[in-house]
Amino acid sequence: MTDGSKTSPSFLSSLPSQPITDDIVKQIGENDNPKIRGAMGFPGSSPGTIEAFLLDMEAKTHVIVFDPDAEQWHVYKSFETEGMSHQQMVDYASELANEWLAQSLSDRIAAAKKH
């Protein structure tokens, strides 16, 4: 399920092999990479845990999700943001994150029970 496109953010492999905190998402959004405009986490299945976040980059916005089976992060979907307001981009990314959260619920519950 990994997005093999060359636009995948290269730092994904440096993320921990577990859900992250909002502080980590904030650090990603505020880092010095000129291609990154910002990041925003979506609430996960447990309080304080981020299992999906949006990464707003120069060319595209990525919805990045945690795959509990593979224990790694990957790009769920990417989309062009040209012509979108900030709120439209956030709303669309939220829809995508909610779609993934709904689809992956049973996998995430099973993974949580294993730990």
mmCIF file with all atom_site columns, C-alpha atoms in Angstrom:
data_model
loop_
_atom_site.group_PDB
_atom_site.id
_atom_site.type_symbol
_atom_site.label_atom_id
_atom_site.label_alt_id
_atom_site.label_comp_id
_atom_site.label_asym_id
_atom_site.label_entity_id
_atom_site.label_seq_id
_atom_site.pdbx_PDB_ins_code
_atom_site.Cartn_x
_atom_site.Cartn_y
_atom_site.Cartn_z
_atom_site.occupancy
_atom_site.B_iso_or_equiv
_atom_site.pdbx_formal_charge
_atom_site.auth_seq_id
_atom_site.auth_comp_id
_atom_site.auth_asym_id
_atom_site.auth_atom_id
_atom_site.pdbx_PDB_model_num
ATOM 1   C CA . MET A 1 1   ? 0.000   0.000  0.000  1.00 0.00 ? 1   MET A CA 1
ATOM 2   C CA . THR A 1 2   ? 2.976   2.315  -0.148 1.00 0.00 ? 2   THR A CA 1
ATOM 3   C CA . ASP A 1 3   ? 2.721   5.233  -2.547 1.00 0.00 ? 3   ASP A CA 1
ATOM 4   C CA . GLY A 1 4   ? 5.655   4.634  -4.871 1.00 0.00 ? 4   GLY A CA 1
ATOM 5   C CA . SER A 1 5   ? 5.565   8.086  -6.418 1.00 0.00 ? 5   SER A CA 1
ATOM 6   C CA . LYS A 1 6   ? 8.669   10.213 -6.280 1.00 0.00 ? 6   LYS A CA 1
ATOM 7   C CA . THR A 1 7   ? 6.682   12.923 -4.508 1.00 0.00 ? 7   THR A CA 1
ATOM 8   C CA . SER A 1 8   ? 6.498   10.898 -1.288 1.00 0.00 ? 8   SER A CA 1
ATOM 9   C CA . PRO A 1 9   ? 8.137   12.844 1.498  1.00 0.00 ? 9   PRO A CA 1
ATOM 10  C CA . SER A 1 10  ? 11.566  11.324 2.089  1.00 0.00 ? 10  SER A CA 1
ATOM 11  C CA . PHE A 1 11  ? 11.406  11.676 5.870  1.00 0.00 ? 11  PHE A CA 1
ATOM 12  C CA . LEU A 1 12  ? 8.659   9.025  6.196  1.00 0.00 ? 12  LEU A CA 1
ATOM 13  C CA . SER A 1 13  ? 11.277  6.376  6.842  1.00 0.00 ? 13  SER A CA 1
ATOM 14  C CA . SER A 1 14  ? 12.566  8.427  9.787  1.00 0.00 ? 14  SER A CA 1
ATOM 15  C CA . LEU A 1 15  ? 9.205   8.421  11.588 1.00 0.00 ? 15  LEU A CA 1
ATOM 16  C CA . PRO A 1 16  ? 8.883   5.934  14.450 1.00 0.00 ? 16  PRO A CA 1
ATOM 17  C CA . SER A 1 17  ? 7.199   2.607  13.694 1.00 0.00 ? 17  SER A CA 1
ATOM 18  C CA . GLN A 1 18  ? 4.207   3.577  15.829 1.00 0.00 ? 18  GLN A CA 1
ATOM 19  C CA . PRO A 1 19  ? 1.567   6.319  15.976 1.00 0.00 ? 19  PRO A CA 1
ATOM 20  C CA . ILE A 1 20  ? 3.041   9.697  16.908 1.00 0.00 ? 20  ILE A CA 1
ATOM 21  C CA . THR A 1 21  ? 2.050   12.669 19.043 1.00 0.00 ? 21  THR A CA 1
ATOM 22  C CA . ASP A 1 22  ? 0.723   16.032 17.916 1.00 0.00 ? 22  ASP A CA 1
ATOM 23  C CA . ASP A 1 23  ? 4.062   17.565 19.019 1.00 0.00 ? 23  ASP A CA 1
ATOM 24  C CA . ILE A 1 24  ? 5.915   15.489 16.394 1.00 0.00 ? 24  ILE A CA 1
ATOM 25  C CA . VAL A 1 25  ? 3.430   16.578 13.696 1.00 0.00 ? 25  VAL A CA 1
ATOM 26  C CA . LYS A 1 26  ? 3.976   20.185 14.788 1.00 0.00 ? 26  LYS A CA 1
ATOM 27  C CA . GLN A 1 27  ? 7.770   19.737 14.516 1.00 0.00 ? 27  GLN A CA 1
ATOM 28  C CA . ILE A 1 28  ? 7.359   18.323 10.994 1.00 0.00 ? 28  ILE A CA 1
ATOM 29  C CA . GLY A 1 29  ? 5.249   21.299 9.973  1.00 0.00 ? 29  GLY A CA 1
ATOM 30  C CA . GLU A 1 30  ? 7.704   23.800 11.449 1.00 0.00 ? 30  GLU A CA 1
ATOM 31  C CA . ASN A 1 31  ? 10.947  22.256 10.203 1.00 0.00 ? 31  ASN A CA 1
ATOM 32  C CA . ASP A 1 32  ? 13.339  24.191 7.974  1.00 0.00 ? 32  ASP A CA 1
ATOM 33  C CA . ASN A 1 33  ? 12.560  22.292 4.754  1.00 0.00 ? 33  ASN A CA 1
ATOM 34  C CA . PRO A 1 34  ? 11.479  25.005 2.283  1.00 0.00 ? 34  PRO A CA 1
ATOM 35  C CA . LYS A 1 35  ? 9.143   22.564 0.485  1.00 0.00 ? 35  LYS A CA 1
ATOM 36  C CA . ILE A 1 36  ? 7.021   21.981 3.611  1.00 0.00 ? 36  ILE A CA 1
ATOM 37  C CA . ARG A 1 37  ? 4.330   24.580 4.265  1.00 0.00 ? 37  ARG A CA 1
ATOM 38  C CA . GLY A 1 38  ? 2.806   22.929 7.310  1.00 0.00 ? 38  GLY A CA 1
ATOM 39  C CA . ALA A 1 39  ? 1.368   19.810 8.923  1.00 0.00 ? 39  ALA A CA 1
ATOM 40  C CA . MET A 1 40  ? -1.773  19.048 10.904 1.00 0.00 ? 40  MET A CA 1
ATOM 41  C CA . GLY A 1 41  ? -2.649  15.883 12.796 1.00 0.00 ? 41  GLY A CA 1
ATOM 42  C CA . PHE A 1 42  ? -6.048  14.227 12.859 1.00 0.00 ? 42  PHE A CA 1
ATOM 43  C CA . PRO A 1 43  ? -7.250  12.694 16.146 1.00 0.00 ? 43  PRO A CA 1
ATOM 44  C CA . GLY A 1 44  ? -6.442  8.990  16.380 1.00 0.00 ? 44  GLY A CA 1
ATOM 45  C CA . SER A 1 45  ? -8.252  6.169  18.072 1.00 0.00 ? 45  SER A CA 1
ATOM 46  C CA . SER A 1 46  ? -6.662  6.962  21.426 1.00 0.00 ? 46  SER A CA 1
ATOM 47  C CA . PRO A 1 47  ? -6.274  10.391 23.049 1.00 0.00 ? 47  PRO A CA 1
ATOM 48  C CA . GLY A 1 48  ? -3.025  12.175 22.212 1.00 0.00 ? 48  GLY A CA 1
ATOM 49  C CA . THR A 1 49  ? -2.217  9.733  19.409 1.00 0.00 ? 49  THR A CA 1
ATOM 50  C CA . ILE A 1 50  ? -1.889  10.736 15.766 1.00 0.00 ? 50  ILE A CA 1
ATOM 51  C CA . GLU A 1 51  ? -2.414  7.966  13.208 1.00 0.00 ? 51  GLU A CA 1
ATOM 52  C CA . ALA A 1 52  ? -3.063  10.275 10.244 1.00 0.00 ? 52  ALA A CA 1
ATOM 53  C CA . PHE A 1 53  ? -1.890  13.769 9.392  1.00 0.00 ? 53  PHE A CA 1
ATOM 54  C CA . LEU A 1 54  ? -1.816  16.136 6.470  1.00 0.00 ? 54  LEU A CA 1
ATOM 55  C CA . LEU A 1 55  ? 1.452   17.421 5.116  1.00 0.00 ? 55  LEU A CA 1
ATOM 56  C CA . ASP A 1 56  ? 1.094   20.567 3.018  1.00 0.00 ? 56  ASP A CA 1
ATOM 57  C CA . MET A 1 57  ? 4.009   20.805 0.596  1.00 0.00 ? 57  MET A CA 1
ATOM 58  C CA . GLU A 1 58  ? 4.804   23.139 -2.325 1.00 0.00 ? 58  GLU A CA 1
ATOM 59  C CA . ALA A 1 59  ? 3.301   21.029 -5.085 1.00 0.00 ? 59  ALA A CA 1
ATOM 60  C CA . LYS A 1 60  ? 0.860   18.747 -3.269 1.00 0.00 ? 60  LYS A CA 1
ATOM 61  C CA . THR A 1 61  ? -0.770  17.999 0.013  1.00 0.00 ? 61  THR A CA 1
ATOM 62  C CA . HIS A 1 62  ? -0.313  14.469 1.314  1.00 0.00 ? 62  HIS A CA 1
ATOM 63  C CA . VAL A 1 63  ? -2.515  12.584 3.755  1.00 0.00 ? 63  VAL A CA 1
ATOM 64  C CA . ILE A 1 64  ? -0.035  10.416 5.645  1.00 0.00 ? 64  ILE A CA 1
ATOM 65  C CA . VAL A 1 65  ? -1.264  7.444  7.655  1.00 0.00 ? 65  VAL A CA 1
ATOM 66  C CA . PHE A 1 66  ? 0.159   4.794  9.953  1.00 0.00 ? 66  PHE A CA 1
ATOM 67  C CA . ASP A 1 67  ? -0.208  1.178  8.814  1.00 0.00 ? 67  ASP A CA 1
ATOM 68  C CA . PRO A 1 68  ? -0.344  -0.887 12.028 1.00 0.00 ? 68  PRO A CA 1
ATOM 69  C CA . ASP A 1 69  ? 0.270   -4.205 10.241 1.00 0.00 ? 69  ASP A CA 1
ATOM 70  C CA . ALA A 1 70  ? 3.441   -3.028 8.513  1.00 0.00 ? 70  ALA A CA 1
ATOM 71  C CA . GLU A 1 71  ? 4.283   -0.736 11.453 1.00 0.00 ? 71  GLU A CA 1
ATOM 72  C CA . GLN A 1 72  ? 5.207   2.094  9.114  1.00 0.00 ? 72  GLN A CA 1
ATOM 73  C CA . TRP A 1 73  ? 3.920   5.393  7.775  1.00 0.00 ? 73  TRP A CA 1
ATOM 74  C CA . HIS A 1 74  ? 2.913   5.879  4.149  1.00 0.00 ? 74  HIS A CA 1
ATOM 75  C CA . VAL A 1 75  ? 1.115   8.330  1.886  1.00 0.00 ? 75  VAL A CA 1
ATOM 76  C CA . TYR A 1 76  ? -2.574  7.403  1.757  1.00 0.00 ? 76  TYR A CA 1
ATOM 77  C CA . LYS A 1 77  ? -3.510  9.961  -0.911 1.00 0.00 ? 77  LYS A CA 1
ATOM 78  C CA . SER A 1 78  ? -2.037  13.128 -2.374 1.00 0.00 ? 78  SER A CA 1
ATOM 79  C CA . PHE A 1 79  ? -3.819  15.985 -4.084 1.00 0.00 ? 79  PHE A CA 1
ATOM 80  C CA . GLU A 1 80  ? -3.072  19.272 -5.834 1.00 0.00 ? 80  GLU A CA 1
ATOM 81  C CA . THR A 1 81  ? -3.993  22.337 -3.794 1.00 0.00 ? 81  THR A CA 1
ATOM 82  C CA . GLU A 1 82  ? -3.724  25.009 -6.474 1.00 0.00 ? 82  GLU A CA 1
ATOM 83  C CA . GLY A 1 83  ? -6.910  27.078 -6.461 1.00 0.00 ? 83  GLY A CA 1
ATOM 84  C CA . MET A 1 84  ? -8.041  25.717 -3.075 1.00 0.00 ? 84  MET A CA 1
ATOM 85  C CA . SER A 1 85  ? -8.396  27.908 -0.022 1.00 0.00 ? 85  SER A CA 1
ATOM 86  C CA . HIS A 1 86  ? -6.651  26.752 3.142  1.00 0.00 ? 86  HIS A CA 1
ATOM 87  C CA . GLN A 1 87  ? -10.014 25.682 4.616  1.00 0.00 ? 87  GLN A CA 1
ATOM 88  C CA . GLN A 1 88  ? -10.925 23.700 1.468  1.00 0.00 ? 88  GLN A CA 1
ATOM 89  C CA . MET A 1 89  ? -7.566  21.906 1.629  1.00 0.00 ? 89  MET A CA 1
ATOM 90  C CA . VAL A 1 90  ? -8.029  21.082 5.320  1.00 0.00 ? 90  VAL A CA 1
ATOM 91  C CA . ASP A 1 91  ? -11.626 19.934 4.737  1.00 0.00 ? 91  ASP A CA 1
ATOM 92  C CA . TYR A 1 92  ? -10.653 17.680 1.832  1.00 0.00 ? 92  TYR A CA 1
ATOM 93  C CA . ALA A 1 93  ? -7.681  16.215 3.728  1.00 0.00 ? 93  ALA A CA 1
ATOM 94  C CA . SER A 1 94  ? -10.018 15.621 6.708  1.00 0.00 ? 94  SER A CA 1
ATOM 95  C CA . GLU A 1 95  ? -12.428 13.717 4.442  1.00 0.00 ? 95  GLU A CA 1
ATOM 96  C CA . LEU A 1 96  ? -9.571  11.541 3.184  1.00 0.00 ? 96  LEU A CA 1
ATOM 97  C CA . ALA A 1 97  ? -8.274  10.930 6.714  1.00 0.00 ? 97  ALA A CA 1
ATOM 98  C CA . ASN A 1 98  ? -11.778 10.015 7.918  1.00 0.00 ? 98  ASN A CA 1
ATOM 99  C CA . GLU A 1 99  ? -12.171 7.659  4.951  1.00 0.00 ? 99  GLU A CA 1
ATOM 100 C CA . TRP A 1 100 ? -8.896  5.927  5.889  1.00 0.00 ? 100 TRP A CA 1
ATOM 101 C CA . LEU A 1 101 ? -9.761  5.879  9.607  1.00 0.00 ? 101 LEU A CA 1
ATOM 102 C CA . ALA A 1 102 ? -13.088 4.169  8.812  1.00 0.00 ? 102 ALA A CA 1
ATOM 103 C CA . GLN A 1 103 ? -11.495 1.645  6.424  1.00 0.00 ? 103 GLN A CA 1
ATOM 104 C CA . SER A 1 104 ? -8.636  0.782  8.771  1.00 0.00 ? 104 SER A CA 1
ATOM 105 C CA . LEU A 1 105 ? -10.580 0.653  12.035 1.00 0.00 ? 105 LEU A CA 1
ATOM 106 C CA . SER A 1 106 ? -10.581 -3.138 12.397 1.00 0.00 ? 106 SER A CA 1
ATOM 107 C CA . ASP A 1 107 ? -6.851  -3.345 11.534 1.00 0.00 ? 107 ASP A CA 1
ATOM 108 C CA . ARG A 1 108 ? -5.993  -0.665 14.076 1.00 0.00 ? 108 ARG A CA 1
ATOM 109 C CA . ILE A 1 109 ? -8.093  -2.335 16.793 1.00 0.00 ? 109 ILE A CA 1
ATOM 110 C CA . ALA A 1 110 ? -6.411  -5.693 16.089 1.00 0.00 ? 110 ALA A CA 1
ATOM 111 C CA . ALA A 1 111 ? -2.970  -4.066 16.197 1.00 0.00 ? 111 ALA A CA 1
ATOM 112 C CA . ALA A 1 112 ? -3.773  -2.343 19.496 1.00 0.00 ? 112 ALA A CA 1
ATOM 113 C CA . LYS A 1 113 ? -4.790  -5.676 21.021 1.00 0.00 ? 113 LYS A CA 1
ATOM 114 C CA . LYS A 1 114 ? -1.433  -7.227 20.026 1.00 0.00 ? 114 LYS A CA 1
ATOM 115 C CA . HIS A 1 115 ? 0.546   -4.652 22.020 1.00 0.00 ? 115 HIS A CA 1
#
